[in-house]
Coordinates of C-alpha atoms in Angstrom, one line a residue:
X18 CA 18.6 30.8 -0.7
X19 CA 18.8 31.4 -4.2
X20 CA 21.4 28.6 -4.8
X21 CA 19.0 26.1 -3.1
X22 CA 15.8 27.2 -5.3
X23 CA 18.6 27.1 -8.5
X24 CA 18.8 23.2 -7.4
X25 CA 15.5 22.8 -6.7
X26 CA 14.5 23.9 -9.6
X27 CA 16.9 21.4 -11.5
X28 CA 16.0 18.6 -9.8
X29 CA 13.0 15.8 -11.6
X30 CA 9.9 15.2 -10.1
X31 CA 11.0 11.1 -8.7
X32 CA 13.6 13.5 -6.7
X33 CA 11.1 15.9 -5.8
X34 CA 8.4 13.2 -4.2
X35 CA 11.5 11.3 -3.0
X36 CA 12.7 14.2 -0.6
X37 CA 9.9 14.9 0.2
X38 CA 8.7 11.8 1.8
X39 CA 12.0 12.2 3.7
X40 CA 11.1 15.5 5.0
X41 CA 7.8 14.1 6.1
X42 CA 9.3 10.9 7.8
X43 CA 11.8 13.8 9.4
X44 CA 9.2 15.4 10.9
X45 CA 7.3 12.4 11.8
X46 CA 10.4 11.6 13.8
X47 CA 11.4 14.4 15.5
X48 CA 7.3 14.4 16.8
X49 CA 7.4 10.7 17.9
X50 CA 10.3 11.0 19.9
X51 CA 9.1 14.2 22.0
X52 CA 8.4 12.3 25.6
X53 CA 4.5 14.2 25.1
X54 CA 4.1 11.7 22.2
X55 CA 4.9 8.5 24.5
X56 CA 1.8 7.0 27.3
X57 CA 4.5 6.9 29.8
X58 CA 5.9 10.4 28.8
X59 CA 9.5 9.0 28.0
X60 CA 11.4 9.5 25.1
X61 CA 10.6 7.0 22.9
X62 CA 14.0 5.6 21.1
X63 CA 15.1 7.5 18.1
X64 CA 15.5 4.2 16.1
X65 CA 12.1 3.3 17.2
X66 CA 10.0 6.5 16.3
X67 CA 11.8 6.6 13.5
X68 CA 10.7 3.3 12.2
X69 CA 7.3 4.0 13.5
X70 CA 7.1 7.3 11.1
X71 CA 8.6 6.0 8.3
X72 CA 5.5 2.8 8.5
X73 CA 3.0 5.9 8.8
X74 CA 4.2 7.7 6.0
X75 CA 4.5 4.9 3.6
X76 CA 1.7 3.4 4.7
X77 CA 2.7 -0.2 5.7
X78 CA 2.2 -0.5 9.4
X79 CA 4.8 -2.3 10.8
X80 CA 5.2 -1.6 14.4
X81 CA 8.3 -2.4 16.8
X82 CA 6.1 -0.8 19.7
X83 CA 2.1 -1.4 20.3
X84 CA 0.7 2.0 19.1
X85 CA -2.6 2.5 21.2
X86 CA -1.1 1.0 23.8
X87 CA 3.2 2.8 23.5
X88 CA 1.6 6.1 22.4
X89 CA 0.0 9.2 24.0
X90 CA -3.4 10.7 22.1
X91 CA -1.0 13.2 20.6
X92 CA 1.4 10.2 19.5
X93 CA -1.7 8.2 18.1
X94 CA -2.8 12.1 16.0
X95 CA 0.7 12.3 14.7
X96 CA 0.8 9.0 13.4
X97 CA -3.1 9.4 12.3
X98 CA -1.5 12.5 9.8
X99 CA 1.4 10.8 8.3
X100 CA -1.3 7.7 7.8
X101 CA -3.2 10.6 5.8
X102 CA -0.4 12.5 4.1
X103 CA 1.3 9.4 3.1
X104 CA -1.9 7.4 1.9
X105 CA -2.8 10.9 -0.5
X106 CA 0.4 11.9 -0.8
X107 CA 2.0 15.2 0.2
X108 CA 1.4 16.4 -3.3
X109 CA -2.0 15.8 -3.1
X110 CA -2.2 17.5 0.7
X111 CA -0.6 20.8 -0.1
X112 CA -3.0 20.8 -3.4
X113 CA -5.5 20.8 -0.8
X114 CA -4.5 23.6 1.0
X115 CA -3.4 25.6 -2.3
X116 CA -7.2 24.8 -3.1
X117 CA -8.5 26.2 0.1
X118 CA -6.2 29.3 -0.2
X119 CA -7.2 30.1 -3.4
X120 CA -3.4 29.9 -4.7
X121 CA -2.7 28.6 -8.4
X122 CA -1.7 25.5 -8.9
X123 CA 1.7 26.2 -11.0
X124 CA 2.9 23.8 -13.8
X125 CA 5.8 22.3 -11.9
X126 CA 3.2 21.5 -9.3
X127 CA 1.3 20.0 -11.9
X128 CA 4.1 17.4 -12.9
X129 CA 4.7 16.6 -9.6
X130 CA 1.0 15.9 -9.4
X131 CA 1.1 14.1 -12.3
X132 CA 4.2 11.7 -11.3
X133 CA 2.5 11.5 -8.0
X134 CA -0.7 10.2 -9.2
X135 CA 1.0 7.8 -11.5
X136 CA -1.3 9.7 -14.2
X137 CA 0.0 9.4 -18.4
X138 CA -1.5 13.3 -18.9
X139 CA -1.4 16.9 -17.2
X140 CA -4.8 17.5 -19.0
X141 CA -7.0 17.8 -15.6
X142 CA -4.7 16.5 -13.2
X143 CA -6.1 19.7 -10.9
X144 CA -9.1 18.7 -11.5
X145 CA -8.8 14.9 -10.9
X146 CA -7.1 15.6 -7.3
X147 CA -10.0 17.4 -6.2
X148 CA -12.0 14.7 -7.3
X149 CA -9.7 12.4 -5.4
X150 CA -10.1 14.4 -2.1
X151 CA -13.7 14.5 -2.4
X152 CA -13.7 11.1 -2.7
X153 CA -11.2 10.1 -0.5
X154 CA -12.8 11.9 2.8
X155 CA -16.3 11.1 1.8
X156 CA -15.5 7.4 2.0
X157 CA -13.9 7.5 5.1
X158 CA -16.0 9.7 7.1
X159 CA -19.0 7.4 5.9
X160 CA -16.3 4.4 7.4
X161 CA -15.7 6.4 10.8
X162 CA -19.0 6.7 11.4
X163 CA -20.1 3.3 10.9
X164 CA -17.4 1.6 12.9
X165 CA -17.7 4.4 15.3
X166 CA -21.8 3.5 15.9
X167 CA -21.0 0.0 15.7
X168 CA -17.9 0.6 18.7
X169 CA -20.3 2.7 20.9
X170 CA -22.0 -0.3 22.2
X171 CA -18.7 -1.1 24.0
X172 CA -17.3 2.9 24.8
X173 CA -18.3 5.9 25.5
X174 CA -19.3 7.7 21.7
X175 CA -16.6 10.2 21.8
X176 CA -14.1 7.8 22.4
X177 CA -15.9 5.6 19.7
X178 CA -15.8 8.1 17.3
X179 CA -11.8 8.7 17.8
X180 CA -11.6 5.2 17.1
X181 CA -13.8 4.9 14.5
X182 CA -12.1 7.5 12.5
X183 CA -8.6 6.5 13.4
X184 CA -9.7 2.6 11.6
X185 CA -11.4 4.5 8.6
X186 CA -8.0 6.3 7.8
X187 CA -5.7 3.6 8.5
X188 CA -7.9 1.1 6.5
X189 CA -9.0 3.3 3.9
X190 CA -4.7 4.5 2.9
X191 CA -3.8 1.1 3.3
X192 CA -2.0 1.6 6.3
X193 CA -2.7 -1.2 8.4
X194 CA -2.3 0.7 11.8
X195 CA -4.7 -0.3 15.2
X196 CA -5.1 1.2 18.3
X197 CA -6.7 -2.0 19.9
X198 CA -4.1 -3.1 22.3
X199 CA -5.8 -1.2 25.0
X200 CA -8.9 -2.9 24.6
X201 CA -7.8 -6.6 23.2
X202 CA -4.0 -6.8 24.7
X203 CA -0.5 -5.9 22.2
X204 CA -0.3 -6.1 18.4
X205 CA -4.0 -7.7 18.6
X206 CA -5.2 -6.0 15.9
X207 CA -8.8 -7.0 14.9
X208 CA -8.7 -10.7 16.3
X209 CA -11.2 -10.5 18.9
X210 CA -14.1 -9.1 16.2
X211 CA -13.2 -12.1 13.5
X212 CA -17.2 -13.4 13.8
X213 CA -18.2 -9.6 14.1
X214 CA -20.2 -8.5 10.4
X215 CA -20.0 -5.0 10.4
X216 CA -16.3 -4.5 11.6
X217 CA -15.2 -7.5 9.1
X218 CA -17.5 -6.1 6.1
X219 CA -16.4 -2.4 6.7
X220 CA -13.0 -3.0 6.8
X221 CA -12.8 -5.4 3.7
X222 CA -14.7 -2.6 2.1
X223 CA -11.9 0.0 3.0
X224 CA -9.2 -1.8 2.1
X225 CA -10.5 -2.4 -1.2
X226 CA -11.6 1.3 -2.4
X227 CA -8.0 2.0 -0.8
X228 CA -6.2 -0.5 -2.6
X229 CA -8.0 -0.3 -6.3
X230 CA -6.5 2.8 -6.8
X231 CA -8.3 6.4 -7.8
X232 CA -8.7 6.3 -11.6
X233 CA -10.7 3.2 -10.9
X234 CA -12.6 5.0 -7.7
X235 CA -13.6 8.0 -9.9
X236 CA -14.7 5.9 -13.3
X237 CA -16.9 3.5 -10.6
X238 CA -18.2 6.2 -8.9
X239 CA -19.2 8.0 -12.8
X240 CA -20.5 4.5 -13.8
X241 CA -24.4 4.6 -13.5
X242 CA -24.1 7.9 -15.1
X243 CA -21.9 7.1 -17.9
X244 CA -22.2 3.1 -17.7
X245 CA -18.4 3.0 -19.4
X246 CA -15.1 1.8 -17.7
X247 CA -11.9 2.2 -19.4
X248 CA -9.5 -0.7 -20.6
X249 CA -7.2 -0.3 -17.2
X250 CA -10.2 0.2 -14.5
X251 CA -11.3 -3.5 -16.2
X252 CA -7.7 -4.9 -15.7
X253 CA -7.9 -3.9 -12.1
X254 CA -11.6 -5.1 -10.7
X255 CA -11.1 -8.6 -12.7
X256 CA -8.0 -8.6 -11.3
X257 CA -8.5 -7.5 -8.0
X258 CA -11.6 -9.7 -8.0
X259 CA -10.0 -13.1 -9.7
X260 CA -7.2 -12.6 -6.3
X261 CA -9.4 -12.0 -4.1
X262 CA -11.9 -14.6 -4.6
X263 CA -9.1 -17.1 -5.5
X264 CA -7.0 -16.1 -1.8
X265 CA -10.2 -16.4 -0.1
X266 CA -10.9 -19.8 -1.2
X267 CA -7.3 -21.6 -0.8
X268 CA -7.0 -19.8 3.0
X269 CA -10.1 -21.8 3.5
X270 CA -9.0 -24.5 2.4
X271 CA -5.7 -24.6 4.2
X272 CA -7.2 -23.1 7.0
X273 CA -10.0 -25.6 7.6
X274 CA -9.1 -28.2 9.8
X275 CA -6.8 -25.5 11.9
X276 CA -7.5 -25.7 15.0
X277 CA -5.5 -22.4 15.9
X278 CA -7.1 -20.5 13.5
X279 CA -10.2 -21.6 11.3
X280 CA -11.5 -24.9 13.2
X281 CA -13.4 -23.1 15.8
X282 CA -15.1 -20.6 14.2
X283 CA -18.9 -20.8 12.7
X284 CA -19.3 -20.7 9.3
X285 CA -19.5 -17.7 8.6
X286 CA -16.7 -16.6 11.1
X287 CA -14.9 -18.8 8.7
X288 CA -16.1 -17.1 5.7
X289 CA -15.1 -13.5 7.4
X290 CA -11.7 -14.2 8.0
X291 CA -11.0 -16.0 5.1
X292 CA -12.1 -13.0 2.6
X293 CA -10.1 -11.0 5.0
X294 CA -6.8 -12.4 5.2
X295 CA -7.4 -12.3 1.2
X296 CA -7.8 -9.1 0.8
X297 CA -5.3 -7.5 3.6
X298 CA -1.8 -8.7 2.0
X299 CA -2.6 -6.5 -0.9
X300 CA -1.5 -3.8 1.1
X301 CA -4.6 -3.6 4.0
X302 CA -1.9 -5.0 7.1
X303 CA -4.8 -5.8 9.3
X304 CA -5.8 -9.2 10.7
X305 CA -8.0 -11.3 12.1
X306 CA -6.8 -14.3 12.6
X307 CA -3.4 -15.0 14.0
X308 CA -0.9 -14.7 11.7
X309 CA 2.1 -16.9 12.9
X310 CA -1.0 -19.7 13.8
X311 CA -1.4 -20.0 10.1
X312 CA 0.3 -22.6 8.2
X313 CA 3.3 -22.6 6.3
X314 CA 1.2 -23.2 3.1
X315 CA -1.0 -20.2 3.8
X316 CA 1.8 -17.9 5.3
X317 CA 3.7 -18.6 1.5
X318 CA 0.2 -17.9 -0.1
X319 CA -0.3 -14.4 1.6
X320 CA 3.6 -13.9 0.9
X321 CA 2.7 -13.6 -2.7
X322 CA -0.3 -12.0 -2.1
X323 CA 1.5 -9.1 -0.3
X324 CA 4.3 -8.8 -3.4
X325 CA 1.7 -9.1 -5.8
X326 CA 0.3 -5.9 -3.4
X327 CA -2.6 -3.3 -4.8
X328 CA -3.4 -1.5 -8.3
X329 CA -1.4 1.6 -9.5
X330 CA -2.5 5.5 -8.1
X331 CA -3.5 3.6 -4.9
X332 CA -1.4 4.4 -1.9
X333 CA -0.6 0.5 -1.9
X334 CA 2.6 -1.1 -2.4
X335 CA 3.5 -4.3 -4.1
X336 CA 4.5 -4.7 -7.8
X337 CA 0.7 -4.1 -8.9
X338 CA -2.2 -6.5 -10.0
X339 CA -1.7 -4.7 -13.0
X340 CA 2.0 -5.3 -13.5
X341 CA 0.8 -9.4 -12.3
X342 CA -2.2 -9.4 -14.6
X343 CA 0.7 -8.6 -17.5
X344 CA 3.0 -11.1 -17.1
X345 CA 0.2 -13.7 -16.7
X346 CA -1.4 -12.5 -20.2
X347 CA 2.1 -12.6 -21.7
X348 CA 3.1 -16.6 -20.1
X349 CA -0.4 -17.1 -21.8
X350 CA 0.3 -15.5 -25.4
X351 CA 3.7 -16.9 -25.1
X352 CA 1.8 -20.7 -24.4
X353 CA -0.4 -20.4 -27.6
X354 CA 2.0 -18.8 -29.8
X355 CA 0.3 -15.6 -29.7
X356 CA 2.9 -12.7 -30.6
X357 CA 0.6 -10.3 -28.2
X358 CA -1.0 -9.4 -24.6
X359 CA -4.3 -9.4 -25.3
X360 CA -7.0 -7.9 -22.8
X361 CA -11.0 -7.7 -23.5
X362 CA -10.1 -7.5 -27.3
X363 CA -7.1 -5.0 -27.0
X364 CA -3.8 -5.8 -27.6
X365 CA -1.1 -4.1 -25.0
X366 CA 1.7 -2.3 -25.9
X367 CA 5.7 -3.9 -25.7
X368 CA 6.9 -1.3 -23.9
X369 CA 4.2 -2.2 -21.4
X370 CA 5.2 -6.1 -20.9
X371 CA 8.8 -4.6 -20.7
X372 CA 8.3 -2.1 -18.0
X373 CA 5.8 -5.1 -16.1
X374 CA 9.1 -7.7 -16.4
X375 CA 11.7 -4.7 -15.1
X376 CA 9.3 -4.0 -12.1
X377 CA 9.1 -7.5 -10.8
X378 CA 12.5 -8.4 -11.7
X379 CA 13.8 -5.7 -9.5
X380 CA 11.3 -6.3 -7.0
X381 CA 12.7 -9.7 -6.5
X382 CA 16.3 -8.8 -6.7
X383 CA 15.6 -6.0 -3.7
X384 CA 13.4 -8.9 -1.9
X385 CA 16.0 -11.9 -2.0
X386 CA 18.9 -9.1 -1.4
X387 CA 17.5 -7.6 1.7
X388 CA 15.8 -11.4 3.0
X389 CA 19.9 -12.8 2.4
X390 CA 20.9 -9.5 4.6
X391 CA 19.0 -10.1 7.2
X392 CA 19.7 -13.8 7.6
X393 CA 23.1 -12.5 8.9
X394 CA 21.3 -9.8 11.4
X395 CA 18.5 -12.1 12.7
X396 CA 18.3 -15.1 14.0
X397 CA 14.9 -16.6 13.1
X398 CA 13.3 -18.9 10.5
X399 CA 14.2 -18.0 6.7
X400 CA 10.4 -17.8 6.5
X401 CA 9.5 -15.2 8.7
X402 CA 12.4 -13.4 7.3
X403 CA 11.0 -13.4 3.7
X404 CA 7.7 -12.9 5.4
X405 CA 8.8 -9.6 6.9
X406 CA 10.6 -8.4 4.2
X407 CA 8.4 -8.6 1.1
X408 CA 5.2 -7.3 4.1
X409 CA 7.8 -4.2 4.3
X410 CA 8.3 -3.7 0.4
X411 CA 4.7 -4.4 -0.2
X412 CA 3.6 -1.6 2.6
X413 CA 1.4 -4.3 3.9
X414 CA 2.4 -4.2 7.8
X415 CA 1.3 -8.0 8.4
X416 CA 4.3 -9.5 10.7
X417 CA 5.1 -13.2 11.9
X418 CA 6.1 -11.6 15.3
X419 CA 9.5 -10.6 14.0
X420 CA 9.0 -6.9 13.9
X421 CA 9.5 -5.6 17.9
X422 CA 12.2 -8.4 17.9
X423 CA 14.8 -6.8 15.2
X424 CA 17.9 -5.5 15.7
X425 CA 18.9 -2.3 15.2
X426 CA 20.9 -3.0 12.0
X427 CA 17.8 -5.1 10.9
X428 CA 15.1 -2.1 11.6
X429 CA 17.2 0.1 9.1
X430 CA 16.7 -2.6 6.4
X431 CA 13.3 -2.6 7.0
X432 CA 13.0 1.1 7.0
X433 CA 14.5 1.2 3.8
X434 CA 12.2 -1.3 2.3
X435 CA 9.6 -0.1 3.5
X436 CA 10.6 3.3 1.8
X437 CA 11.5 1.9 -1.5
X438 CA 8.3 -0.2 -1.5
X439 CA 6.4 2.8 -0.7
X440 CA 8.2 5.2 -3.7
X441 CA 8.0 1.9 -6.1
X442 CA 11.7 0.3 -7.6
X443 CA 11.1 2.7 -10.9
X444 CA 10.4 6.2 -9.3
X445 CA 13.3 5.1 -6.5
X446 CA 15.8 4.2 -10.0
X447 CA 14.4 7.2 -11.6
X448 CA 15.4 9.4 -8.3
X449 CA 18.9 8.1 -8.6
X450 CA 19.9 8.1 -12.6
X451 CA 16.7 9.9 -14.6
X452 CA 15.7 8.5 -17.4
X453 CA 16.8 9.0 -20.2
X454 CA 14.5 11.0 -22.6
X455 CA 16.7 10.3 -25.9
X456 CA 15.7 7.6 -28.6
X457 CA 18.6 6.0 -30.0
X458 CA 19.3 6.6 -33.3
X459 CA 20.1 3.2 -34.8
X460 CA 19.5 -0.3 -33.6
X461 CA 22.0 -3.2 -33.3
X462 CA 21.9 -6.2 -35.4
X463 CA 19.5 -9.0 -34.1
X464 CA 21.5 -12.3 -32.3
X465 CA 19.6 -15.0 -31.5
X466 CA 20.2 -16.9 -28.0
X467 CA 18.5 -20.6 -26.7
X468 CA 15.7 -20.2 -24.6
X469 CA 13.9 -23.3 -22.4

């Protein structure tokens, strides 16, 4: 025991959340696979609850089995807690009971908090995840209530409230889960409510205080108060807006004259689904239109949408509109011979465009990698293959149908993207070598190389 805390205590926080997660997606296992967990009472395939935990806990919501119609209640409340502890974070959950116990928060915890949070100071971090709970229950009890008032027209209420607050969660961490194949047929997700307002507005709504990430959630919610956002809360909402408007309008477009998707609907059915297949690839994973009906133009559009993914502290995946909103300032500065990144009059640090170019660099690498390594395993369009795999690193959970069709070697791959998109390439390098915390003391001579 003592020669487990020694190593414990010796290991860094990235290896800390990184096993951690695993113990959750363990457990998440091991409680899927119990026959009580499945509707039919069977064991449900190792490979399978295993995959299905590992989506929960890292929020993507990829399934290889319907899950209101595959699992028991008690399957559908296990996968309802990962969705939770994997959304907050299992730092943030055990704060939360450490909170209600009345136990002090140590300063180990606090770094783990802090690398957790994707915070730059320990100075309030306690403080700041309370805030973050608040907020963060608030918002989707106010969801699960709404969609659950909105579902009792069609249910009995207590039933509508199970559903209700099942949606709010799932929505709300970016998960991306359903339990509608009872009631609209396998891996339907929200297709049958596309011209419904409240279900379409609600949902957009939760997928985007999900997504935006809680810095930006605390400084909005302090905003008539203070009437001040900082420089990174701007970088996100014009961001996040610029994407979302921009992904709205070009599904439109593309989507128009479809007659599988867009064609039939009114107009504002049109307008509905188009600003919510914008704003589900950046990490949401629910749908209301049918994905594989969409054209190719439009599945490559919410490809990039999903890798682009949501905003840093959030529980979504992707390389970050912030890391996106860096390299476009930087293309731009480069354009008009501008020697900086220049945001709403402040200039960004190197070491920022540096860390933006290593996170999508390796993001791309793991992407092409795992898409080549699966082309082997599966035998399907390259498309729906890069679809899969970047919905997997970007923890979004939208599918082309591949997903209850893989192979066992090919649900492993996923797993692990879905894990490594979930931890984020740094944190995942981090767990592996630490950084170094050394400055080197001299610098090599400058060489100069062709470019263009």
């Amino acid at each position: 025991m003592a020669r487990l805390r020694t190593i414990f205590l010796k290991m860094t926080p990235p290896q800390i959340l990184t096993l951690g997660f695993l113990a959750i997606i363990a457990a998440g296992t091991l409680l899927l696979s119990l026959p009580h967990a499945s509707a039919t009472h069977q064991a449900t395939p190792l490979i399978d609850a295993l995959f299905t935990a590992t989506s929960a806990v890292c929020v993507t919501g990829l399934v290889v089995v319907d899950t209101g119609i595959h699992y028991s209640t008690f399957g559908e409340l296990v996968i309802l807690v990962l969705m939770q502890i994997g959304g907050l974070g299992f730092m943030t959950m055990s704060t939360l009971f450490a909170l209600a116990l009345r136990k002090r928060i140590s300063l180990r915890e606090r770094l783990l908090l802090q690398e957790s949070m994707n915070q730059s100071s320990l100075e309030g971090i306690v403080r700041f995840i309370r805030r973050v709970l608040i907020y963060a229950f608030v918002i989707e009890g106010v969801g699960a209530l709404v969609l659950a008032l909105r579902w009792s027209t069609e249910m009995p209420f207590g039933k509508a409230l199970y559903y209700g607050i099942f949606h709010s969660v799932s929505m709300f961490t970016n998960a991306g889960f359903d339990i509608m194949g009872p009631m609209n047929g396998k891996f339907s997700s929200f297709v049958n409510h596309v011209n419904d307002p409240i279900i379409n507005v609600i949902v957009i709504a939760l997928i985007f205080l999900g997504g935006i990430g809680f810095i930006v959630l605390a400084e909005m919610w302090d905003y008539p108060k203070t009437r001040k956002l900082s420089f990174h809360s701007k970088v996100v909402l014009y961001a996040t807006g610029i994407l979302f408007v921009a992904g709205a309008v070009i599904i439109f477009i593309f989507e128009f004259t479809n007659a599988k998707t867009l064609e039939p609907l009114s107009l504002s059915g049109k307008l509905y689904s188009s600003l919510f297949q914008s704003i589900s690839p950046r990490s949401g994973g629910a749908n209301t239109l049918d994905i594989p009906s969409l054209r190719h133009a439009t599945q490559f559009l919410i490809i990039l949408l999903m890798f682009i993914g949501a905003s840093p502290g959030s529980a979504g995946g992707g390389i970050k509109v912030t890391t996106f909103a860096i390299l476009i300032g930087a293309v731009f500065a480069m354009i008009r011979g501008r020697e900086d990144v220049v945001f709403f009059r402040r200039r960004l640090a190197k070491d920022r465009v540096y860390k933006a170019l290593t996170i999508t660099i390796a993001s791309l690498a793991a992407i092409i990698l795992f898409t080549m390594i699966l082309s082997t395993t599966e035998d399907v369009d390259f498309l729906v293959l890069l679809f899969e795999v970047t919905s997997a690193f970007g923890t979004t959970g939208l599918s082309l149908g591949l997903t209850p069709h893989l192979t066992v070697i090919g649900k492993v791959l996923i797993i692990i993207m879905m894990f490594a998109g979930r931890l984020g390439p740094l944190t995942l390098a981090f767990t592996l070598v630490p950084a170094q915390e050394k400055k080197e003391l001299y610098r090599y001579p400058e060489g100069k190389i062709m470019i263009g």
